[in-house]
């Protein structure tokens, strides 16, 4: 075993370069989004772009600390860190401040911290730790159950905080489980459930259940009359029916008004231009008006007049779309895909299962955020209010994503020391 | 380590790339193929103009307008779009000085360079007309139409309430509201805000560099049409309301009139009053602070909020409780020695035929009778101690809607005050107080606090012989037949119906040959009861409750006049005139009417 003298030695340069490019793009986009003649200085700490710079600088500082820490630290402390983040998640329900109807923020002076952002990488660490222990195999029921518990504990608490958007992110872990041996059928089941979920909301439940029954009878007629096949098809049928019913019931009786509205808008059921639909329409106008080459830096009109709400946080991609056009937007998407593909490649070269699982977890969570956030500004995904990693304004998400990514970069740099 | 799933990395990578391509394709569609979202070069600005809906109108019970809308125009400015302009001409058009112009521009800039803010509120029609023609010469300025409230009659100001600019905290909590929107702040405007406000619309207009509107963006596919707010059909009788306010001129107090069979509020007067038109438009803030600082508190809704001890008007409640508890019978007669005397304590009474039963005790308002009866209620052997007896008495009061907030559809309704046994425990010590200690409750004095609304509701209960509907002010929303069904629950008191007849008879005798006889009406059978409330700070207050006609009553009423001496002098005649006005449509007792209108009890203070 040899000691590295320089903490930057063996650090994966492409990942760091992509990271630096993304945070820079984020910073100038926030500047463009809230730009005002009165505050031209991009370093102005009273404005969100000045604050974002502060988050970036402190974030990079955190990244350096992580690189300096011994790689063993993360394996050893995976469970304690997970436990701490669960405690913080519970504490915020009682001690947090309420913002946009969800109680998910701590307020310390002028600063707000959202524990749910940090719980993402602690959950990833805990899952990595668990799956790297001897004798865990995702083919076994026990391993499946334990993994699900690790993932679902934070989900339950975050749902209790009334922050459904952040909770949904955790379903990205299904990709990690898949990579580690979960049957591909689960991915397919996931897809079918998503499809049924959307159908249950758009199609009248009686028509949908009727069609399912018809499909079931046809399948039953054509499949060989073996006991096993009949049982499989029947149970899938019964579960689908129950699922459709549950979705319908939840929508009608459990979801809150604003949650329903967001689903309605996504599915094009209700076009309320002043309510939730307004965001989406304004967002589409902003992006669409950008054209091929965009209107140019600081020349966007749609995002600047505050027509697009939450433009520096959840809807930051609008500013990029409007000012840099198709070319600029595709470049940003390209950077993100490059980041994801690079993460997968590096994850695969790890010698320890821990590092590999963690690497996949980082990739999956980033993937979910990127797809849903960019998708929602264009009407491809529900408007669930999750940030665009490294780009959106906000200290919690900047720090949390930076820590998450750099823990992996550290693990990767450290891999040569693992025997 | 053995790894069987190594090949799955390709699945993952493929998924990432496919999703990336999907996002890119969607972008390509939105930004390159679909022209729906483009803005052409010469139309370089989109202007989002809010289309304010017409706020719902408010009608009285007979379909007469109480509130309507009038168009108004705000001059808006977007500082970033403002170009060189002829400031002198601009200021002359608006009638402001160049200094003011600079101040207003600075204020707008402080708010935002890019977002519109109000430069000048509510231009007059004339200013608007001349300004509109020259608007193209002032880039960055445009006119935002909106509506103002107007009141054809200067009445019911507090009931109707007013609208004002929405506060920042409301904007934060309700996404419907944007800066500069109006919201109902008080009265019906507040309780029925959601019904009245309608739905805002949005018009997206293309504007060129010369501030000329080039028509709507993409033929208005993104525009939304404002939806007219729902009209309110109230239970108020406009004529009766106006008459009540007239009778109460120069007097502090309140009148509440209710239709007993429905709980509909016919009139809700609180004086001193003001013309609701003064709280509209640019004069509002000045007038509001004047009203706010007025020592006579015109913004305080005495009808709903003020609590007074009801005085003798409360005796009927004690009579009913005593009858129901069986501690007296209608024919039980109790003697009066010019008052009630017990171990050195005296509650004084006046000269009247003696002894009295239920009917004549109400007719002559005998204090001795009620002191005796009240003690029998509290010291009743059916209860284990005074506290239990007191709690039983208190529960009866609650069933009359006393000491609780009546769930009406107006905001800021007082609950009044009925003291609890805990209060007396604290004041005198546990088990240290007796029925004699709280004897002032017998005659409606002491710690009792009852609002004029509760008092009118009490009259309603007696008129109905035992029940009430929650008093309310909105009959229907949207259309006259869309009935408000929130107030259709019959609330029964804990008093058996049969006990009401002697009490009603007593109230009838008050008007025939008792303290109310000066306010008797030739053809209407009024049942009433006067009350006088001792006021340590000056002239006593007077109360009066009544209903009419005696059988199948159409109106129940309470009148409260501050600093007016005996109930029979001011409160009773005002109630009687109100009843006459409502039941016959006109008032024949012109002399009495004039005396009431002219009476000035405010300068006397
Ligand atoms: Zn007497």
JSON list of N, CA and C in Angstrom, two decimals, chain B residues 167-202:
[
{"chain": "B", "resi": 167, "resn": "UNK", "atom": "N", "xyz": [-52.18, 41.74, 0.97]},
{"chain": "B", "resi": 167, "resn": "UNK", "atom": "CA", "xyz": [-50.94, 41.86, 1.74]},
{"chain": "B", "resi": 167, "resn": "UNK", "atom": "C", "xyz": [-49.92, 40.82, 1.29]},
{"chain": "B", "resi": 168, "resn": "UNK", "atom": "N", "xyz": [-48.65, 41.08, 1.60]},
{"chain": "B", "resi": 168, "resn": "UNK", "atom": "CA", "xyz": [-47.59, 40.17, 1.18]},
{"chain": "B", "resi": 168, "resn": "UNK", "atom": "C", "xyz": [-47.79, 38.78, 1.76]},
{"chain": "B", "resi": 169, "resn": "UNK", "atom": "N", "xyz": [-48.26, 38.70, 3.02]},
{"chain": "B", "resi": 169, "resn": "UNK", "atom": "CA", "xyz": [-48.40, 37.37, 3.63]},
{"chain": "B", "resi": 169, "resn": "UNK", "atom": "C", "xyz": [-49.49, 36.56, 2.92]},
{"chain": "B", "resi": 170, "resn": "UNK", "atom": "N", "xyz": [-50.55, 37.25, 2.47]},
{"chain": "B", "resi": 170, "resn": "UNK", "atom": "CA", "xyz": [-51.59, 36.53, 1.72]},
{"chain": "B", "resi": 170, "resn": "UNK", "atom": "C", "xyz": [-51.02, 36.03, 0.40]},
{"chain": "B", "resi": 171, "resn": "UNK", "atom": "N", "xyz": [-50.22, 36.86, -0.27]},
{"chain": "B", "resi": 171, "resn": "UNK", "atom": "CA", "xyz": [-49.63, 36.46, -1.55]},
{"chain": "B", "resi": 171, "resn": "UNK", "atom": "C", "xyz": [-48.76, 35.22, -1.35]},
{"chain": "B", "resi": 172, "resn": "UNK", "atom": "N", "xyz": [-48.01, 35.20, -0.25]},
{"chain": "B", "resi": 172, "resn": "UNK", "atom": "CA", "xyz": [-47.13, 34.06, 0.01]},
{"chain": "B", "resi": 172, "resn": "UNK", "atom": "C", "xyz": [-47.91, 32.77, 0.22]},
{"chain": "B", "resi": 173, "resn": "UNK", "atom": "N", "xyz": [-49.12, 32.91, 0.79]},
{"chain": "B", "resi": 173, "resn": "UNK", "atom": "CA", "xyz": [-49.86, 31.70, 1.14]},
{"chain": "B", "resi": 173, "resn": "UNK", "atom": "C", "xyz": [-50.89, 31.26, 0.13]},
{"chain": "B", "resi": 174, "resn": "UNK", "atom": "N", "xyz": [-51.24, 32.14, -0.80]},
{"chain": "B", "resi": 174, "resn": "UNK", "atom": "CA", "xyz": [-52.26, 31.78, -1.77]},
{"chain": "B", "resi": 174, "resn": "UNK", "atom": "C", "xyz": [-51.80, 32.18, -3.16]},
{"chain": "B", "resi": 175, "resn": "UNK", "atom": "N", "xyz": [-51.50, 31.20, -3.99]},
{"chain": "B", "resi": 175, "resn": "UNK", "atom": "CA", "xyz": [-50.94, 31.51, -5.31]},
{"chain": "B", "resi": 175, "resn": "UNK", "atom": "C", "xyz": [-51.89, 32.28, -6.22]},
{"chain": "B", "resi": 176, "resn": "UNK", "atom": "N", "xyz": [-53.16, 32.37, -5.86]},
{"chain": "B", "resi": 176, "resn": "UNK", "atom": "CA", "xyz": [-54.09, 33.10, -6.72]},
{"chain": "B", "resi": 176, "resn": "UNK", "atom": "C", "xyz": [-53.72, 34.59, -6.77]},
{"chain": "B", "resi": 177, "resn": "UNK", "atom": "N", "xyz": [-53.26, 35.13, -5.66]},
{"chain": "B", "resi": 177, "resn": "UNK", "atom": "CA", "xyz": [-53.06, 36.57, -5.58]},
{"chain": "B", "resi": 177, "resn": "UNK", "atom": "C", "xyz": [-51.68, 37.00, -6.04]},
{"chain": "B", "resi": 178, "resn": "UNK", "atom": "N", "xyz": [-51.65, 38.14, -6.74]},
{"chain": "B", "resi": 178, "resn": "UNK", "atom": "CA", "xyz": [-50.40, 38.75, -7.15]},
{"chain": "B", "resi": 178, "resn": "UNK", "atom": "C", "xyz": [-50.37, 40.17, -6.56]},
{"chain": "B", "resi": 179, "resn": "UNK", "atom": "N", "xyz": [-49.18, 40.74, -6.55]},
{"chain": "B", "resi": 179, "resn": "UNK", "atom": "CA", "xyz": [-49.05, 42.10, -6.03]},
{"chain": "B", "resi": 179, "resn": "UNK", "atom": "C", "xyz": [-50.01, 43.04, -6.76]},
{"chain": "B", "resi": 180, "resn": "UNK", "atom": "N", "xyz": [-50.69, 43.88, -5.99]},
{"chain": "B", "resi": 180, "resn": "UNK", "atom": "CA", "xyz": [-51.60, 44.84, -6.60]},
{"chain": "B", "resi": 180, "resn": "UNK", "atom": "C", "xyz": [-53.02, 44.35, -6.73]},
{"chain": "B", "resi": 181, "resn": "UNK", "atom": "N", "xyz": [-53.26, 43.08, -6.48]},
{"chain": "B", "resi": 181, "resn": "UNK", "atom": "CA", "xyz": [-54.64, 42.56, -6.53]},
{"chain": "B", "resi": 181, "resn": "UNK", "atom": "C", "xyz": [-55.43, 43.10, -5.34]},
{"chain": "B", "resi": 182, "resn": "UNK", "atom": "N", "xyz": [-56.73, 43.10, -5.52]},
{"chain": "B", "resi": 182, "resn": "UNK", "atom": "CA", "xyz": [-57.59, 43.50, -4.42]},
{"chain": "B", "resi": 182, "resn": "UNK", "atom": "C", "xyz": [-58.20, 42.26, -3.76]},
{"chain": "B", "resi": 183, "resn": "UNK", "atom": "N", "xyz": [-58.47, 42.42, -2.47]},
{"chain": "B", "resi": 183, "resn": "UNK", "atom": "CA", "xyz": [-59.05, 41.30, -1.72]},
{"chain": "B", "resi": 183, "resn": "UNK", "atom": "C", "xyz": [-60.02, 41.89, -0.71]},
{"chain": "B", "resi": 184, "resn": "UNK", "atom": "N", "xyz": [-61.08, 41.14, -0.37]},
{"chain": "B", "resi": 184, "resn": "UNK", "atom": "CA", "xyz": [-62.03, 41.60, 0.64]},
{"chain": "B", "resi": 184, "resn": "UNK", "atom": "C", "xyz": [-61.36, 41.64, 2.00]},
{"chain": "B", "resi": 185, "resn": "UNK", "atom": "N", "xyz": [-61.39, 42.80, 2.64]},
{"chain": "B", "resi": 185, "resn": "UNK", "atom": "CA", "xyz": [-60.66, 42.95, 3.90]},
{"chain": "B", "resi": 185, "resn": "UNK", "atom": "C", "xyz": [-61.58, 42.74, 5.10]},
{"chain": "B", "resi": 186, "resn": "UNK", "atom": "N", "xyz": [-62.82, 43.22, 4.99]},
{"chain": "B", "resi": 186, "resn": "UNK", "atom": "CA", "xyz": [-63.71, 43.08, 6.13]},
{"chain": "B", "resi": 186, "resn": "UNK", "atom": "C", "xyz": [-65.12, 42.78, 5.64]},
{"chain": "B", "resi": 187, "resn": "UNK", "atom": "N", "xyz": [-66.01, 42.53, 6.59]},
{"chain": "B", "resi": 187, "resn": "UNK", "atom": "CA", "xyz": [-67.43, 42.33, 6.28]},
{"chain": "B", "resi": 187, "resn": "UNK", "atom": "C", "xyz": [-67.66, 41.21, 5.27]},
{"chain": "B", "resi": 188, "resn": "UNK", "atom": "N", "xyz": [-68.76, 41.36, 4.51]},
{"chain": "B", "resi": 188, "resn": "UNK", "atom": "CA", "xyz": [-69.10, 40.33, 3.52]},
{"chain": "B", "resi": 188, "resn": "UNK", "atom": "C", "xyz": [-68.03, 40.19, 2.45]},
{"chain": "B", "resi": 189, "resn": "UNK", "atom": "N", "xyz": [-67.39, 41.32, 2.12]},
{"chain": "B", "resi": 189, "resn": "UNK", "atom": "CA", "xyz": [-66.32, 41.27, 1.11]},
{"chain": "B", "resi": 189, "resn": "UNK", "atom": "C", "xyz": [-65.26, 40.26, 1.55]},
{"chain": "B", "resi": 190, "resn": "UNK", "atom": "N", "xyz": [-65.07, 40.14, 2.84]},
{"chain": "B", "resi": 190, "resn": "UNK", "atom": "CA", "xyz": [-64.08, 39.22, 3.37]},
{"chain": "B", "resi": 190, "resn": "UNK", "atom": "C", "xyz": [-64.61, 37.79, 3.46]},
{"chain": "B", "resi": 191, "resn": "UNK", "atom": "N", "xyz": [-65.77, 37.60, 4.12]},
{"chain": "B", "resi": 191, "resn": "UNK", "atom": "CA", "xyz": [-66.28, 36.23, 4.28]},
{"chain": "B", "resi": 191, "resn": "UNK", "atom": "C", "xyz": [-66.58, 35.56, 2.96]},
{"chain": "B", "resi": 192, "resn": "UNK", "atom": "N", "xyz": [-67.07, 36.33, 2.00]},
{"chain": "B", "resi": 192, "resn": "UNK", "atom": "CA", "xyz": [-67.45, 35.72, 0.72]},
{"chain": "B", "resi": 192, "resn": "UNK", "atom": "C", "xyz": [-66.45, 36.07, -0.38]},
{"chain": "B", "resi": 193, "resn": "UNK", "atom": "N", "xyz": [-65.19, 36.31, 0.00]},
{"chain": "B", "resi": 193, "resn": "UNK", "atom": "CA", "xyz": [-64.16, 36.67, -0.97]},
{"chain": "B", "resi": 193, "resn": "UNK", "atom": "C", "xyz": [-64.08, 35.67, -2.13]},
{"chain": "B", "resi": 194, "resn": "UNK", "atom": "N", "xyz": [-64.06, 34.40, -1.81]},
{"chain": "B", "resi": 194, "resn": "UNK", "atom": "CA", "xyz": [-63.88, 33.38, -2.86]},
{"chain": "B", "resi": 194, "resn": "UNK", "atom": "C", "xyz": [-65.04, 33.40, -3.84]},
{"chain": "B", "resi": 195, "resn": "UNK", "atom": "N", "xyz": [-66.26, 33.65, -3.35]},
{"chain": "B", "resi": 195, "resn": "UNK", "atom": "CA", "xyz": [-67.41, 33.69, -4.24]},
{"chain": "B", "resi": 195, "resn": "UNK", "atom": "C", "xyz": [-67.41, 34.98, -5.06]},
{"chain": "B", "resi": 196, "resn": "UNK", "atom": "N", "xyz": [-67.06, 36.09, -4.40]},
{"chain": "B", "resi": 196, "resn": "UNK", "atom": "CA", "xyz": [-67.18, 37.39, -5.05]},
{"chain": "B", "resi": 196, "resn": "UNK", "atom": "C", "xyz": [-66.09, 37.65, -6.08]},
{"chain": "B", "resi": 197, "resn": "UNK", "atom": "N", "xyz": [-64.88, 37.11, -5.84]},
{"chain": "B", "resi": 197, "resn": "UNK", "atom": "CA", "xyz": [-63.74, 37.59, -6.61]},
{"chain": "B", "resi": 197, "resn": "UNK", "atom": "C", "xyz": [-63.74, 37.13, -8.07]},
{"chain": "B", "resi": 198, "resn": "UNK", "atom": "N", "xyz": [-64.38, 36.00, -8.36]},
{"chain": "B", "resi": 198, "resn": "UNK", "atom": "CA", "xyz": [-64.34, 35.49, -9.73]},
{"chain": "B", "resi": 198, "resn": "UNK", "atom": "C", "xyz": [-62.98, 34.92, -10.03]},
{"chain": "B", "resi": 199, "resn": "UNK", "atom": "N", "xyz": [-62.64, 34.87, -11.32]},
{"chain": "B", "resi": 199, "resn": "UNK", "atom": "CA", "xyz": [-61.38, 34.27, -11.73]},
{"chain": "B", "resi": 199, "resn": "UNK", "atom": "C", "xyz": [-60.67, 35.25, -12.66]},
{"chain": "B", "resi": 200, "resn": "UNK", "atom": "N", "xyz": [-59.42, 35.58, -12.32]},
{"chain": "B", "resi": 200, "resn": "UNK", "atom": "CA", "xyz": [-58.68, 36.53, -13.14]},
{"chain": "B", "resi": 200, "resn": "UNK", "atom": "C", "xyz": [-58.38, 35.93, -14.51]},
{"chain": "B", "resi": 201, "resn": "UNK", "atom": "N", "xyz": [-58.29, 36.77, -15.50]},
{"chain": "B", "resi": 201, "resn": "UNK", "atom": "CA", "xyz": [-57.86, 36.32, -16.81]},
{"chain": "B", "resi": 201, "resn": "UNK", "atom": "C", "xyz": [-56.50, 36.92, -17.11]},
{"chain": "B", "resi": 202, "resn": "UNK", "atom": "N", "xyz": [-55.92, 36.47, -18.24]},
{"chain": "B", "resi": 202, "resn": "UNK", "atom": "CA", "xyz": [-54.60, 36.97, -18.60]},
{"chain": "B", "resi": 202, "resn": "UNK", "atom": "C", "xyz": [-54.59, 37.22, -20.09]}
]
